[in-house]
PDB file of C-alpha atoms in Angstrom:
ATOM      1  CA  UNK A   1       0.000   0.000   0.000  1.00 44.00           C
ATOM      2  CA  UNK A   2       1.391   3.289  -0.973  1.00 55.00           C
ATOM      3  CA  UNK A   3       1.302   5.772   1.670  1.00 55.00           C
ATOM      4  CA  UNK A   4       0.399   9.833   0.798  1.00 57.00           C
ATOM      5  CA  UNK A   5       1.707  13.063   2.385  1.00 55.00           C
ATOM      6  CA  UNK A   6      -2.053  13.223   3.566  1.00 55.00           C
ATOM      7  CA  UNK A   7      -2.154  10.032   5.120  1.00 51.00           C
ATOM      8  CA  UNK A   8       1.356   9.997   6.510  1.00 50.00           C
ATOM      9  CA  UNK A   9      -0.171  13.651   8.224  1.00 50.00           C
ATOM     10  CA  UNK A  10      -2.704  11.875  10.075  1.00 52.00           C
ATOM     11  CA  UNK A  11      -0.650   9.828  12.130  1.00 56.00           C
ATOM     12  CA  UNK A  12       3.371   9.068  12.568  1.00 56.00           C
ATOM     13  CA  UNK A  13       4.208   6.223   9.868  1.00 66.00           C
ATOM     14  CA  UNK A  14       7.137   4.982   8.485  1.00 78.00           C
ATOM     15  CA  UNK A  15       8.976   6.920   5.744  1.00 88.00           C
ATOM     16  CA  UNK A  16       6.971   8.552   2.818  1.00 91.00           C
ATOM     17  CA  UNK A  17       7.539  10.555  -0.692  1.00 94.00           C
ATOM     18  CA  UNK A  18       6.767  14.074  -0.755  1.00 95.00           C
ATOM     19  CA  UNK A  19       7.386  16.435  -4.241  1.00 97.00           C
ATOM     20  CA  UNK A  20       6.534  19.683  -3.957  1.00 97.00           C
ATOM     21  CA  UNK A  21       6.513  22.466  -6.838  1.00 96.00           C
ATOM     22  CA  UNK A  22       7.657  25.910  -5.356  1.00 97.00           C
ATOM     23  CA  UNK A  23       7.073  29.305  -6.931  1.00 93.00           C
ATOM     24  CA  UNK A  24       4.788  32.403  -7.980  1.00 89.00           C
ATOM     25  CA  UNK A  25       4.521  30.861 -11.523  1.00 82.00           C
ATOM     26  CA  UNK A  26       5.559  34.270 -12.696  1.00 84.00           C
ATOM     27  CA  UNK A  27       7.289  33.836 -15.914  1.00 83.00           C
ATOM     28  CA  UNK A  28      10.951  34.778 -15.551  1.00 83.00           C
ATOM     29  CA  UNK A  29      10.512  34.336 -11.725  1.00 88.00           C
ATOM     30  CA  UNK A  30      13.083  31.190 -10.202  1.00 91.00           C
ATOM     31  CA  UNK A  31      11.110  28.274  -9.611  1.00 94.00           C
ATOM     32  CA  UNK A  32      12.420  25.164  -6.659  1.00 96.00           C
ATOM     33  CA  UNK A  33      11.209  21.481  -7.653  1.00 96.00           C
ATOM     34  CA  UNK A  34      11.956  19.098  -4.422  1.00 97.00           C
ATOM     35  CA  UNK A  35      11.458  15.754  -4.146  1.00 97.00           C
ATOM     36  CA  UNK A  36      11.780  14.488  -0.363  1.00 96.00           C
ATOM     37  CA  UNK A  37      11.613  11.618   1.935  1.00 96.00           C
ATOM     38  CA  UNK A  38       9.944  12.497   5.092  1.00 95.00           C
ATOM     39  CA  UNK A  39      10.414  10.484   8.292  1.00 94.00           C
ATOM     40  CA  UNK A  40       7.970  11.819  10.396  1.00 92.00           C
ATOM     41  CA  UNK A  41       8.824   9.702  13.431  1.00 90.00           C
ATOM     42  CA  UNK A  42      12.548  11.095  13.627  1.00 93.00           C
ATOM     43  CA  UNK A  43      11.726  14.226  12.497  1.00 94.00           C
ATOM     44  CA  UNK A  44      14.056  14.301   9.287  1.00 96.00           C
ATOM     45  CA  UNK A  45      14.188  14.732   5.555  1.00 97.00           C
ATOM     46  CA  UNK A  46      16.239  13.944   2.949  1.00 97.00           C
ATOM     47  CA  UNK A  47      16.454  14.603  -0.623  1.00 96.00           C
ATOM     48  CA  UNK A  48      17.392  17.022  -3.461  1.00 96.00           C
ATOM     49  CA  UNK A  49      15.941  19.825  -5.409  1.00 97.00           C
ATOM     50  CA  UNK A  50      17.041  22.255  -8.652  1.00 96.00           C
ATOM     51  CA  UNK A  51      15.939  25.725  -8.768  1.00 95.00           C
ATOM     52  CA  UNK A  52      15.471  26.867 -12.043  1.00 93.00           C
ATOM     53  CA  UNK A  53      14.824  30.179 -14.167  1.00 91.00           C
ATOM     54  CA  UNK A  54      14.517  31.043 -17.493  1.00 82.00           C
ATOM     55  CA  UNK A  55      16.660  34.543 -18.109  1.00 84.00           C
ATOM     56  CA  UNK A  56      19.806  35.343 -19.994  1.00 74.00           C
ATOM     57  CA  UNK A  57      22.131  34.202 -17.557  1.00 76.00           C
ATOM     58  CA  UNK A  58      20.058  31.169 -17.188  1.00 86.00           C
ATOM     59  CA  UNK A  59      19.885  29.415 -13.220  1.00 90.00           C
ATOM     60  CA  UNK A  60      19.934  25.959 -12.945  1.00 92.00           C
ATOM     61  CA  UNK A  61      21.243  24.707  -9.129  1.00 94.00           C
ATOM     62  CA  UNK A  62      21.030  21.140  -8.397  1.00 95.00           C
ATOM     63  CA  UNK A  63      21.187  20.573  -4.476  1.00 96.00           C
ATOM     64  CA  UNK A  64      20.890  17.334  -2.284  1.00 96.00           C
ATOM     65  CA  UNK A  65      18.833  17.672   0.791  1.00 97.00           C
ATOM     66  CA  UNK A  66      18.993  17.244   4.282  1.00 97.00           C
ATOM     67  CA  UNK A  67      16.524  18.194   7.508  1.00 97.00           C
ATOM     68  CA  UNK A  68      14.385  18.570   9.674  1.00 97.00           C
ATOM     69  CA  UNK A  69      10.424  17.605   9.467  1.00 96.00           C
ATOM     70  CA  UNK A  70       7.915  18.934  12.521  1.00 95.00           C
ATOM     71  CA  UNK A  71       4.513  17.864  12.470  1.00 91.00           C
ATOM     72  CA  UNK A  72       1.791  20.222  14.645  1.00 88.00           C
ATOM     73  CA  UNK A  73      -1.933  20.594  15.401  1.00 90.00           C
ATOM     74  CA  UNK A  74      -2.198  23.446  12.699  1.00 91.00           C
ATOM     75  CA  UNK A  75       0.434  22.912  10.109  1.00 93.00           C
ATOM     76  CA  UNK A  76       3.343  21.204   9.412  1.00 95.00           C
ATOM     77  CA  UNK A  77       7.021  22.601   8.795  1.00 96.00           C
ATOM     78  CA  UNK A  78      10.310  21.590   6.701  1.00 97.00           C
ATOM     79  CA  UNK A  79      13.596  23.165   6.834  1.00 98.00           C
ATOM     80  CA  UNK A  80      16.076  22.090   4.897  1.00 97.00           C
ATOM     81  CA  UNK A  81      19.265  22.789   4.062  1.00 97.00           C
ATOM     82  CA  UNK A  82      20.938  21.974   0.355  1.00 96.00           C
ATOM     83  CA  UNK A  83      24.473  21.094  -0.545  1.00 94.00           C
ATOM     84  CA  UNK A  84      26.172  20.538  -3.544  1.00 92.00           C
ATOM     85  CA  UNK A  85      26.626  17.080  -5.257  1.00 84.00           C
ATOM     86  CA  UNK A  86      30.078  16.124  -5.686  1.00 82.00           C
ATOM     87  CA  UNK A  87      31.466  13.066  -6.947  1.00 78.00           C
ATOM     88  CA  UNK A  88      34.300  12.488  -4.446  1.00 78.00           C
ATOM     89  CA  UNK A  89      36.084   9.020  -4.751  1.00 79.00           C
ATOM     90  CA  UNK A  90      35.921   7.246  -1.762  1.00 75.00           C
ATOM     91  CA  UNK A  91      39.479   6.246  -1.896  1.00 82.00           C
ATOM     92  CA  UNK A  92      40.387  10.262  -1.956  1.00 78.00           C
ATOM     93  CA  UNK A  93      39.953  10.906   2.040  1.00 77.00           C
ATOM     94  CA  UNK A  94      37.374  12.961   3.581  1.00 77.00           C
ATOM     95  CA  UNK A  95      37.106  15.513   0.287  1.00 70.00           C
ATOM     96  CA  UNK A  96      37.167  19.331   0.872  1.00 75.00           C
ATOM     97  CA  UNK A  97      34.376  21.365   2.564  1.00 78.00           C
ATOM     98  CA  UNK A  98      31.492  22.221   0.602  1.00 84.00           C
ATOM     99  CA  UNK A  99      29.744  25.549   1.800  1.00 89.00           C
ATOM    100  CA  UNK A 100      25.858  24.886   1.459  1.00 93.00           C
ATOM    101  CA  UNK A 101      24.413  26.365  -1.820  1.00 95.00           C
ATOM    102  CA  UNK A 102      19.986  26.522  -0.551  1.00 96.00           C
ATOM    103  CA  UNK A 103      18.251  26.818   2.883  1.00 97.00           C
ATOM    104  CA  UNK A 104      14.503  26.452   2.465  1.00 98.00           C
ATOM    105  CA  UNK A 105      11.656  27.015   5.198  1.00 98.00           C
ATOM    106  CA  UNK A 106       8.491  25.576   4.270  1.00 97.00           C
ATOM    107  CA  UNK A 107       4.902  26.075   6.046  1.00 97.00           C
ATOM    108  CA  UNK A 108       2.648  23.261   4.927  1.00 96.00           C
ATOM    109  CA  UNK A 109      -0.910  22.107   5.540  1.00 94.00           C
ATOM    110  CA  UNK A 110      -1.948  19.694   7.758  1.00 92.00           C
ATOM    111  CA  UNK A 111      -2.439  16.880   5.065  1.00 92.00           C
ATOM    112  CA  UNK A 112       0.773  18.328   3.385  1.00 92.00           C
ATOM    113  CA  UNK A 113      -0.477  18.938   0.394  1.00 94.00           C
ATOM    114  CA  UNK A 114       0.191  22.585  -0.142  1.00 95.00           C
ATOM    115  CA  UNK A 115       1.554  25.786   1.899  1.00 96.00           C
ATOM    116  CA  UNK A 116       4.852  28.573   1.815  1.00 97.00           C
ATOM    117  CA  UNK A 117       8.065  28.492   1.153  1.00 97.00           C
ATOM    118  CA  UNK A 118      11.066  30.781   1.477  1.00 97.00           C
ATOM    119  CA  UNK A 119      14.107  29.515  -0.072  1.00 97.00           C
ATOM    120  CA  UNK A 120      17.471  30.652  -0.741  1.00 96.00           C
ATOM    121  CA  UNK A 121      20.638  29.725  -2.814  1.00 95.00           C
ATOM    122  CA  UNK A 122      23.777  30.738  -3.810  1.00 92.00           C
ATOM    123  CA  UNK A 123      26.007  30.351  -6.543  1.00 85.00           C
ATOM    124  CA  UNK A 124      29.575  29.645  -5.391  1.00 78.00           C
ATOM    125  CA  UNK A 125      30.468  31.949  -2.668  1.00 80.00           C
ATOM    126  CA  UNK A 126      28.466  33.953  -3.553  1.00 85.00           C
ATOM    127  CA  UNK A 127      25.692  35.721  -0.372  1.00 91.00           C
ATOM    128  CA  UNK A 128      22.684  33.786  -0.637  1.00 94.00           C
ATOM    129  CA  UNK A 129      19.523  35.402  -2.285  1.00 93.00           C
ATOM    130  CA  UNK A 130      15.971  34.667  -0.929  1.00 95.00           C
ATOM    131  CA  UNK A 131      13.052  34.380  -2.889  1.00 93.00           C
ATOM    132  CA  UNK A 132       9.358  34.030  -1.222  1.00 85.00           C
ATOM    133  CA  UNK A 133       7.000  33.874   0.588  1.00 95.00           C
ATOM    134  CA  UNK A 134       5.910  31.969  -2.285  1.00 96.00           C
ATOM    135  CA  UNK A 135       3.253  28.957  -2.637  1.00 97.00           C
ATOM    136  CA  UNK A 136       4.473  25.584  -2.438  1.00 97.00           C
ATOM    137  CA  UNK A 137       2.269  22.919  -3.905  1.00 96.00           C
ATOM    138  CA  UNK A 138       2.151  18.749  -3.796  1.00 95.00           C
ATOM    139  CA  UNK A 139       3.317  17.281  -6.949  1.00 95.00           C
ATOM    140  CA  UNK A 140       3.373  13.499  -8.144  1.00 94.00           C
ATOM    141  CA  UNK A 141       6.768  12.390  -6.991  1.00 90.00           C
ATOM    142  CA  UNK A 142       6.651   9.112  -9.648  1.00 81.00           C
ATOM    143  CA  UNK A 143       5.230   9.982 -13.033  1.00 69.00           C
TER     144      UNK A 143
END
């Protein structure tokens, strides 16, 4: 039995899929697709995301995922913070430190199915620009 954002809201189950499309729609505005796994008994999340937009320089930012996932009696809340994906050989030690390239706050429904989002991201080193409040809405995660 597959298990839905909205059921996984009613009460604490196992691990669950949750995709979310996050933006104004606003053509030339960035745009953040996610695609999570939410553990609602341990509180975490994990996953990765791309924020895209469509101007001359074009963004594209891929990001992999990680944090936290509180349920309440009103709404429910992810944050989030994104890191680069390197390919590191194992073999090559510990690798170098990677500075984090999104944070992302998101203020969702009960039955997680839609809400807010503020996100941010950098390119590089970069400072980190914000976008939102901005709606974030429940997408298919396997199409």
């Amino acid at each position: 039995m597959a298990v839905s954002p909205a059921m996984a809201a009613e009460k604490a189950v196992g691990l669950f899929p949750a995709c979310y499309s996050i933006g104004s729609n606003l053509l030339g505005a960035p745009h953040f697709d996610v695609r999570l796994l939410v553990d609602p008994v341990r509180g975490k999340v994990t996953g990765e995301g791309e924020i895209f937009q469509a101007v001359s320089p074009p963004l594209d930012i891929q990001t992999e995922l990680l944090g936290a996932y509180k349920s309440g009696k009103i709404a429910n809340e992810i944050k989030a913070t994104g890191y680069p994906d390197i390919d590191w050989p194992p073999q090559a030690g510990i690798g170098p430190v990677i500075p984090s390239n999104v944070e992302l706050r998101m203020l969702l429904s009960k039955d997680n199915q839609s809400g807010a989002a503020i996100y941010g991201y950098r390119e590089g080193f970069d400072d980190f620009k914000f976008v939102g409040p901005v709606p974030a809405t429940s997408i298919p995660c396997f199409e």
